[in-house]
XYZ file of C-alpha atoms in Angstrom:
426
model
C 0.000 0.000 0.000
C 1.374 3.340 -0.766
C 2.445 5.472 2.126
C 0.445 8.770 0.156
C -2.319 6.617 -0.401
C -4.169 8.329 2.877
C -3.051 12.261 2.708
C -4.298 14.883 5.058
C -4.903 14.045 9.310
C -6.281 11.258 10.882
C -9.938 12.216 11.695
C -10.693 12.456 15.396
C -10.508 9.578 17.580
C -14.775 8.463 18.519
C -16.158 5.578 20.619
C -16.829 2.836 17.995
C -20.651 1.619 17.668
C -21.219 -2.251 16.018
C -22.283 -2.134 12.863
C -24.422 -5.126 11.941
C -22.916 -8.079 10.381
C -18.976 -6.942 11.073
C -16.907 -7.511 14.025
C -16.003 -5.184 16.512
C -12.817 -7.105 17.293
C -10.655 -9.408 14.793
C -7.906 -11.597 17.099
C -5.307 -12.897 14.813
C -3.352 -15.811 15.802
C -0.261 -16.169 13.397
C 0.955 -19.933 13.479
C 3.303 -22.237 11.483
C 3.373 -25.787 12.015
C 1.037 -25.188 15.437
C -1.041 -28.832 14.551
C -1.183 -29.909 17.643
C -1.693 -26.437 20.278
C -3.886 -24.527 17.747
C -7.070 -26.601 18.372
C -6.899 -25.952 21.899
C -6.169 -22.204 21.815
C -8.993 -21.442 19.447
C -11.642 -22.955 20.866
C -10.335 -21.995 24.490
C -10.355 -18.520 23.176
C -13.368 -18.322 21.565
C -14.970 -19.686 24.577
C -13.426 -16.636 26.820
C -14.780 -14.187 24.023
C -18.013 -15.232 23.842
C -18.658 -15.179 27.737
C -16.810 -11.788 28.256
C -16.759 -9.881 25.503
C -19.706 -7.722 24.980
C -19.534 -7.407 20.681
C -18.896 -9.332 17.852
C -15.887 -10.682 17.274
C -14.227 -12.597 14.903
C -11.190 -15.048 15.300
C -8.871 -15.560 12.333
C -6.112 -17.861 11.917
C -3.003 -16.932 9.793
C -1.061 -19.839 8.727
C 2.581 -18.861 7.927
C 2.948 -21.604 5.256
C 3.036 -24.712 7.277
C 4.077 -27.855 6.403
C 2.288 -29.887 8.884
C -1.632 -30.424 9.454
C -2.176 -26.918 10.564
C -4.155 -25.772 7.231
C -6.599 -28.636 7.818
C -6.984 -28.318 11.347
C -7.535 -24.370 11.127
C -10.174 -25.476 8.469
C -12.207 -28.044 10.708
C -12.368 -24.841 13.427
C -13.532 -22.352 10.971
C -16.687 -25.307 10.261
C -17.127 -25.905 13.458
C -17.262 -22.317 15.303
C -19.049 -19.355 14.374
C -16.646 -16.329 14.000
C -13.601 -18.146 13.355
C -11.547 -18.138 9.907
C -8.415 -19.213 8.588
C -6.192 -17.475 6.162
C -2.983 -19.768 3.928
C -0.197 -17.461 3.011
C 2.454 -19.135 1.196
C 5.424 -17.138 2.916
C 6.628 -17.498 6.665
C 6.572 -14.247 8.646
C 4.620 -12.735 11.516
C 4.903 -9.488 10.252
C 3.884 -10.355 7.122
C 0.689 -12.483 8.500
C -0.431 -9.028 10.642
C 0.259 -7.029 8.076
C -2.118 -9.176 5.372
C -4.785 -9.830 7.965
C -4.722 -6.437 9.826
C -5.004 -4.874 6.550
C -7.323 -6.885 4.935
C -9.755 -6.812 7.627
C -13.486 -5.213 7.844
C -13.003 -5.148 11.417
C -12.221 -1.766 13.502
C -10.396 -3.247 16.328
C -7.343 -5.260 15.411
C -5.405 -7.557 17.657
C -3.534 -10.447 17.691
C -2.173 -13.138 19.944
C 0.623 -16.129 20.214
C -0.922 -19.379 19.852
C 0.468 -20.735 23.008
C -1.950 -18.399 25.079
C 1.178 -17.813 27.443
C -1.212 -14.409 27.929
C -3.779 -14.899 30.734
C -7.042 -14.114 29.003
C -8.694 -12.017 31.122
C -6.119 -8.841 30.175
C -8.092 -8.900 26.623
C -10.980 -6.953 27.528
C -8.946 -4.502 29.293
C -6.394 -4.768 25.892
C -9.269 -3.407 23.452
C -11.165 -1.418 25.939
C -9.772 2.153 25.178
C -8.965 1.073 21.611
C -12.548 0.501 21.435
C -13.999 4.088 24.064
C -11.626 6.384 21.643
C -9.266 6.648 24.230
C -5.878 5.012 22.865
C -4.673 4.189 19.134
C -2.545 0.877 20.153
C -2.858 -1.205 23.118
C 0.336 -3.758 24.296
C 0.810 -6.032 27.120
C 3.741 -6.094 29.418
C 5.167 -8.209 31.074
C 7.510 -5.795 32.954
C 4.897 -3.607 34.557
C 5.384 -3.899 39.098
C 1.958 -5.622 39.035
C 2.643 -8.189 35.997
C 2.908 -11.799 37.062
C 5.237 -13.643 34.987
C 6.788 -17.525 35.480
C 9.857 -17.810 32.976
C 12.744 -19.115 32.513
C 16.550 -16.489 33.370
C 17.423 -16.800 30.179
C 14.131 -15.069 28.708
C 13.714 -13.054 31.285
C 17.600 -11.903 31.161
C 17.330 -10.955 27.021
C 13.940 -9.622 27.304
C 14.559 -6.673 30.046
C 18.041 -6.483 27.803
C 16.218 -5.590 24.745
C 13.650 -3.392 26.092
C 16.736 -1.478 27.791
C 18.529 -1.514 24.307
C 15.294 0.217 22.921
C 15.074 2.553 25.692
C 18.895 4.001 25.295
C 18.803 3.780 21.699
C 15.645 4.778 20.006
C 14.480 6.591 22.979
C 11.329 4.321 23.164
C 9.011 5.155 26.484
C 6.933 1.669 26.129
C 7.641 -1.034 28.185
C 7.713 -4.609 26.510
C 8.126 -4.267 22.829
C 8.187 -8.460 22.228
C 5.157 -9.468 24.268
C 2.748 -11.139 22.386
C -0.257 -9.532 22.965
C -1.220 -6.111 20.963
C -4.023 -4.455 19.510
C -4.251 -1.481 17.492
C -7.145 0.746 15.415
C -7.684 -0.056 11.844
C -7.718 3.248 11.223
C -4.390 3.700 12.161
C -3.109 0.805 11.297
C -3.881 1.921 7.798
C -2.194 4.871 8.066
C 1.231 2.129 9.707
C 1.383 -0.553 8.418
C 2.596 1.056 5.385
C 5.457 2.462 6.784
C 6.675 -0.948 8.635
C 9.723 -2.995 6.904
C 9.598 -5.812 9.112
C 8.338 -8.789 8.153
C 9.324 -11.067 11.038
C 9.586 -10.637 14.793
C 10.805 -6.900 14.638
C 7.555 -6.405 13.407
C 6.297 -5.266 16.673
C 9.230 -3.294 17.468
C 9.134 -1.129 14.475
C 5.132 -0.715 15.068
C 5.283 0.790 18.138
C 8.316 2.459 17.690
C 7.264 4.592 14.719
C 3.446 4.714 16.469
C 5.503 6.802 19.201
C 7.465 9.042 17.366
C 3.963 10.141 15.291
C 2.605 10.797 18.718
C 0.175 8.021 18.359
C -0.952 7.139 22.166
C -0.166 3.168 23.482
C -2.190 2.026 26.405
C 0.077 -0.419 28.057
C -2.122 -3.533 30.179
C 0.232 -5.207 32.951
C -0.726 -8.971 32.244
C 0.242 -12.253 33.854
C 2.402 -14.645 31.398
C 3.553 -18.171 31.933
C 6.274 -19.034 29.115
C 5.928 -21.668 27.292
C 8.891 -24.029 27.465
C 8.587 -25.280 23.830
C 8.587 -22.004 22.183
C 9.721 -22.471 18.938
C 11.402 -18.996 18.699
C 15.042 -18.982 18.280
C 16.290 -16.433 20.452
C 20.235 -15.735 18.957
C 18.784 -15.403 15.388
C 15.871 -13.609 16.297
C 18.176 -11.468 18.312
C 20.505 -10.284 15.528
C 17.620 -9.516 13.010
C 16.331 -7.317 15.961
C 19.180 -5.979 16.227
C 19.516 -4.898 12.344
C 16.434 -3.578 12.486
C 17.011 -1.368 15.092
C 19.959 -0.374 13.361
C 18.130 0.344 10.226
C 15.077 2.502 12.071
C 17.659 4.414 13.993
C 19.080 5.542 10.935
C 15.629 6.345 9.177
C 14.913 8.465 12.263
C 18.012 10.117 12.434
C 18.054 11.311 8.492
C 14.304 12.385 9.044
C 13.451 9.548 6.204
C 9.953 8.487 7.585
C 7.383 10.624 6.895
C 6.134 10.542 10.088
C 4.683 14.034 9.557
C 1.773 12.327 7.790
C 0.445 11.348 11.444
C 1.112 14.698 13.205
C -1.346 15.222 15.694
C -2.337 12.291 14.395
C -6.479 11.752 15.688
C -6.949 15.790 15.335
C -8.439 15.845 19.172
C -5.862 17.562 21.166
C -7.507 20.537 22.811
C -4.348 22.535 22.116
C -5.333 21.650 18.410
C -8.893 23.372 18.698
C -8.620 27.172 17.300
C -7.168 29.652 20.225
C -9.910 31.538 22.033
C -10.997 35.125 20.884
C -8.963 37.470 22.216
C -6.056 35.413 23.252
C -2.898 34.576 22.105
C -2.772 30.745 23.766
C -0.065 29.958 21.534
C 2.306 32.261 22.788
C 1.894 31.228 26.307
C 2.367 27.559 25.574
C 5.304 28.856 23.696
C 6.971 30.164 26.674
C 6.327 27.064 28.952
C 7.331 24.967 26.303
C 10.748 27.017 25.304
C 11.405 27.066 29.413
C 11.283 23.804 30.076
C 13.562 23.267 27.159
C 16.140 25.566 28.489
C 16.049 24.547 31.913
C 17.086 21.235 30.268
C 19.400 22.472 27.654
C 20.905 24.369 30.779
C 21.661 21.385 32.404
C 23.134 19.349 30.133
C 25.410 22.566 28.960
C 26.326 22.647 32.364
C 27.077 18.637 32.604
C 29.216 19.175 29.011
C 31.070 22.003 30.392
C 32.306 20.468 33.614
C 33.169 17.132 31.578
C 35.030 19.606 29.044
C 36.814 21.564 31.236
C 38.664 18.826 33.081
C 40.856 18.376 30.210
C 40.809 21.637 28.078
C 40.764 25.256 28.678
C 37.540 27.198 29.616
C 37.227 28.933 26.274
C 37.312 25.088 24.022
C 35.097 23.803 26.802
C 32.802 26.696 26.429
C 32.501 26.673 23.137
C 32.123 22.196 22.537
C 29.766 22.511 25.403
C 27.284 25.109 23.963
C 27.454 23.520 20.608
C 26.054 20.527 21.376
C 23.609 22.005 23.490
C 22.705 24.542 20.969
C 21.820 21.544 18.544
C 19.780 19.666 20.694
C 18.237 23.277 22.139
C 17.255 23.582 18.609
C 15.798 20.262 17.659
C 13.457 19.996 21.666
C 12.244 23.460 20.329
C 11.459 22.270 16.925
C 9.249 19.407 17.644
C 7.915 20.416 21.366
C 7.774 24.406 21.629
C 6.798 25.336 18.041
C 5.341 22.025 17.049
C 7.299 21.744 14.046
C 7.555 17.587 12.978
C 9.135 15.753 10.114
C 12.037 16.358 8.281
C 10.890 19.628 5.974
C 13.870 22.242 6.111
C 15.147 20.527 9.340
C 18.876 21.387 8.274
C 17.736 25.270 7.592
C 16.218 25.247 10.836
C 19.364 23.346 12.457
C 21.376 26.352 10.505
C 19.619 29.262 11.781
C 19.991 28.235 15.501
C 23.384 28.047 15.041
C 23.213 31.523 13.936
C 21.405 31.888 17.398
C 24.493 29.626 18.900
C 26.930 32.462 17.810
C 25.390 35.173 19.753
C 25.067 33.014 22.170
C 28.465 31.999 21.785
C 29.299 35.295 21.888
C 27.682 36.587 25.125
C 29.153 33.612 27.472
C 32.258 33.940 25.681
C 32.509 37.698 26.546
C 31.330 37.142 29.843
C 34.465 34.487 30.524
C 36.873 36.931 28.764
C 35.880 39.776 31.127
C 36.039 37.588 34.186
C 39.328 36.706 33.458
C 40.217 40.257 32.610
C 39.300 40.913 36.028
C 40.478 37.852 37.869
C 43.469 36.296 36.156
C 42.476 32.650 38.199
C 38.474 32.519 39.036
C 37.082 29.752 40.738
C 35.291 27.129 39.238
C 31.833 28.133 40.877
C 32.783 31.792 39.930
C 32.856 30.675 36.109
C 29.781 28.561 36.512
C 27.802 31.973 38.287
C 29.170 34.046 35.609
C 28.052 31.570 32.259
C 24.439 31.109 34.004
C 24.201 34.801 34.028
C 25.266 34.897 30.509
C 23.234 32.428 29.532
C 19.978 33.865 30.821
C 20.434 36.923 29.442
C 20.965 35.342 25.968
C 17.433 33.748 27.009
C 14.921 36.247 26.180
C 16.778 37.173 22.914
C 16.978 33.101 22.002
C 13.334 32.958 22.207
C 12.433 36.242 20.117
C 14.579 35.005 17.649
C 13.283 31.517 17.216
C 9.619 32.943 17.614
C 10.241 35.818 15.057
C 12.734 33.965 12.384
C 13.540 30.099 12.843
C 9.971 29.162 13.036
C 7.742 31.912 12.121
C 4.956 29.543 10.522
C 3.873 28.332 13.893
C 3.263 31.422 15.318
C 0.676 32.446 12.655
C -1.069 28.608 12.568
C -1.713 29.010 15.845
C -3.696 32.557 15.669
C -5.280 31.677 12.516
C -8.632 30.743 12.935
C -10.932 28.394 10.412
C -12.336 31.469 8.551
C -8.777 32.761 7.882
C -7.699 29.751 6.676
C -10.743 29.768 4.159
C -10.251 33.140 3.069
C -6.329 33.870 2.994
């Protein structure tokens, strides 16, 4: 599916009403070669559906290509229980079996499951629930919430928290359990994803939720109790390295600004700071203010940390100057995406340029300041220099902002005042 085949916002996000004859809720379980546990899982499944869950639902079966009896015995549930199908695809894959199901489906709830129901059922209602109210845009379990229960083995345990910690410090990523099998997501959105995911194996999941994150999508995470299954078929080194490789290759995507992630700003349209300011009252430039604060009371900090690291082994000028670079750059990109809203990776490097303008008077200022110190104490002490560069550095504050407000990002400012009818008439 083409990634411009859905241009323009996501509409807002609405409490979903049945419509007759289609499934609230389609539960895929991907399996290959599962002859023997996928009886068993369906029909306990579709048993815990239809005494809990208060809609339609519908269970469907992907079959990776198997080469055992799976095909026939995902046929013999289909006749025997109402709401259950199976789907044959000719190519193994997880990823690929979501992303044919998920995106073939009629149904406006998507989720799907492993077929060794390690997952205790009764964290499925709560799963959908705020997929279904309007409330979230994906739903995952984890296993590595305080109040999760979970019997496995060191091993899994060990390269699970290890991968979730690898996501953490190098993507960034805020969610908790990228890997558990248990997941549910909007159709609408996952129109607007599954385009944009490589994956057609077990990263699959990762690179879902990752990219769902960076559009600002919101993930409702359900704590859940798990008891691994011993005879997993999953093997964990190979799976490992392809994870790794694909967090190589997203990582790189994100840093270059290749993912047109823009495409899902604001993505559902219902964030009240969305809705057209009030008469009378510039809202934008207040949430401006807090927003550019916060970022310099962060940038602050780390120029601070950078400057101390710097200074033990150069002079106070170089350390000055490294330190407030790489500040400067990251000052510029927080204030880009979080103070003036500005996402994706249109005339990022023009934007990256002109702060650096804003870095040189910066530069300038703290630099001064350190040159007159020393003009009038030949040996400061360290918390002397430290007083002196805060000082600087707040008074390059006010002229920072009025520059990025007036100049860097200038578009923002006048989005936010516009209202509908100037939109229509301009």
């Amino acid at each position: 599916m083409p990634t411009d085949a859905f241009p323009g916002a996501l509409p807002a996000r609405a409490p979903l009403a049945p419509v007759p004859g289609v499934p609230v809720l389609d539960v895929v379980i991907p399996v290959f070669n599962e002859e023997r546990d996928l009886g068993p899982c369906v029909r306990r499944l579709h048993a815990h559906l239809a005494r809990t869950f208060p809609y339609p639902f519908r269970i469907t079966v992907a079959d990776n290509a198997s080469t055992d009896r799976t095909p026939q015995v995902a046929a013999a549930l289909a006749g025997a229980l109402e709401g259950v199908r199976g789907v044959r695809l000719e190519e193994k894959g997880r990823g690929r079996a979501l992303r044919t199901v998920w995106g073939a489906s009629d149904a406006p709830v998507l989720a799907y499951m492993d077929v060794d129901l390690s997952t205790d059922l009764n964290a499925l209602l709560p799963l959908v629930a705020p997929l279904i109210s309007g409330h979230s845009d994906l739903a995952i379990g984890t296993r590595l919430a305080r109040s999760s229960r979970v019997v496995r083995g060191a091993k899994r345990e060990f390269v699970s928290r290890a991968y979730n910690l690898l996501l953490r410090s190098s993507l960034a990523a805020r969610f908790s359990d990228a890997q558990c099998g248990f997941k549910a997501i909007r159709r609408e959105v996952a129109e607007r994803l599954l385009p944009l995911v490589e994956d057609t194996g077990w990263f699959f999941d990762t690179e879902l939720l990752v990219l769902a994150e960076r559009a600002g999508l919101r993930i409702h995470e359900v704590p859940v109790d798990w008891v691994d299954d011993p005879e997993s078929s999953v093997h964990i080194a190979r799976t490992a390295a392809e994870d790794l490789k694909g967090v190589w290759r997203i990582g790189r995507a994100l840093a270059l600004g290749a993912l047109p992630l823009d495409r899902l700003a604001r993505p559902l349209g219902d964030d009240p700071r969305d809705r057209g300011a009030l008469p009378g009252v510039d809202g934008g430039l207040a949430r401006q203010l807090l927003g550019f604060c916060a970022v310099g009371v962060l940038s602050t900090l780390l120029y601070l940390f950078l400057y101390s690291a710097f200074r033990a082994g150069a002079g106070p000028q170089l350390a000055n100057g490294a330190a407030l670079l790489l500040s400067a750059v990251a000052n510029t990109a927080a204030n880009r995406r979080f103070t003036f809203g500005v996402r994706g990776p249109d005339r990022a490097v023009r934007h990256q340029a002109q702060g650096l303008v804003v870095f040189g008077i910066g530069l300038a200022l703290t630099s001064g300041s350190l040159a007159a110190l020393a003009a009038a104490t030949p040996e400061p002490a360290r918390g002397t220099e430290l007083a002196v560069l805060i000082t600087a550095n707040l008074a390059a504050t006010v002229l920072r902002f009025l520059l990025f407000r007036a100049w860097v990002f200038p578009e923002r400012r006048g989005a936010t005042l516009m209202t509908p009818t100037d939109k229509d008439t301009r």
